């Protein structure tokens, strides 16, 4: 990729990451699956600018976004089960003004209480919160990450295969392996992590990008990471990729496969960047996907 493309990517990441904090009433919302609650935590507000879309028709973007950006969020999720307090992704962390730790406190949860951390992938906006400067932000947590994802980012020979501007992901992976050492658990995509919680293979955005499916008592929720960044653009046009995808063609086929799997089912989907209110049911009509927002069970 050209030097110019690298500059564009860095600029876009900066833009994506720094749009200020979200409004208080949008910060925490709760969904339930049987006796398990899932709290959607607004780590930070963001937005996806039109220049990051790849393969999008300009007129379509103009029509959907009206010349603006696609609203988006940086999100983490707290899963509260009878046996575990699990955090899915850790957000931007102190260094990038992520709010996850503050919002956990508001929920009465301390960083010591988190027993497991599940990572969808190694991009900074999902893993920076693992660290408090040079120590673990979550001292008692076991960290779960898909094995090919971990191996990719812990091997600096892969720098040339990653999108430009992502060398910090290799630094984060090195820090993860050093600080969390024997607390790291590598899983294979699709593997069950708990009886009611399975990983779901979603490669393309990164090497081993994974979602997590919670299913219990006839209800299910899919925590879908970054398989789709902008609902209004990439739901009707799943062939539109983003510059942050490691393998744009694979990301497209994953997006279409996941949409096909969940469309017209009762599975509620929560994405890592979906705009508020942030939970959706996908539909398919005459071959075109659409979505409806689902209101939370409690705020
Ligand atoms: Zn992301």
Short mmCIF file of N, CA, C and O and ligand atoms in Angstrom, two decimals, residues 121 123 125-126 205 226 229 273, ligand 1:
data_model
loop_
_atom_site.label_atom_id
_atom_site.label_comp_id
_atom_site.label_asym_id
_atom_site.label_seq_id
_atom_site.Cartn_x
_atom_site.Cartn_y
_atom_site.Cartn_z
N UNK A 121 -10.78 -9.08 18.35
CA UNK A 121 -9.59 -8.96 17.53
C UNK A 121 -8.62 -7.98 18.18
O UNK A 121 -8.95 -7.39 19.21
N UNK A 123 -7.21 -5.03 17.16
CA UNK A 123 -7.10 -3.60 16.85
C UNK A 123 -7.15 -2.78 18.15
O UNK A 123 -7.85 -3.14 19.10
N UNK A 125 -8.53 -0.08 19.28
CA UNK A 125 -9.76 0.40 19.91
C UNK A 125 -10.50 -0.71 20.67
O UNK A 125 -11.48 -0.46 21.36
N UNK A 126 -10.02 -1.95 20.54
CA UNK A 126 -10.64 -3.09 21.23
C UNK A 126 -9.75 -3.63 22.35
O UNK A 126 -10.26 -4.32 23.24
N UNK A 205 -11.82 -9.03 8.59
CA UNK A 205 -11.49 -7.73 9.17
C UNK A 205 -10.07 -7.81 9.72
O UNK A 205 -9.25 -6.92 9.53
N UNK A 226 -16.42 -6.41 14.62
CA UNK A 226 -16.33 -5.47 13.50
C UNK A 226 -16.66 -6.13 12.16
O UNK A 226 -16.07 -5.78 11.13
N UNK A 229 -19.23 -2.27 10.06
CA UNK A 229 -18.96 -1.03 10.81
C UNK A 229 -20.12 -0.04 10.76
O UNK A 229 -20.42 0.62 11.74
N UNK A 273 -19.32 -1.47 16.83
CA UNK A 273 -19.37 -0.03 16.51
C UNK A 273 -20.77 0.44 16.12
O UNK A 273 -20.90 1.55 15.58
ZN1 LIG B 1 -13.03 -1.60 15.78
#
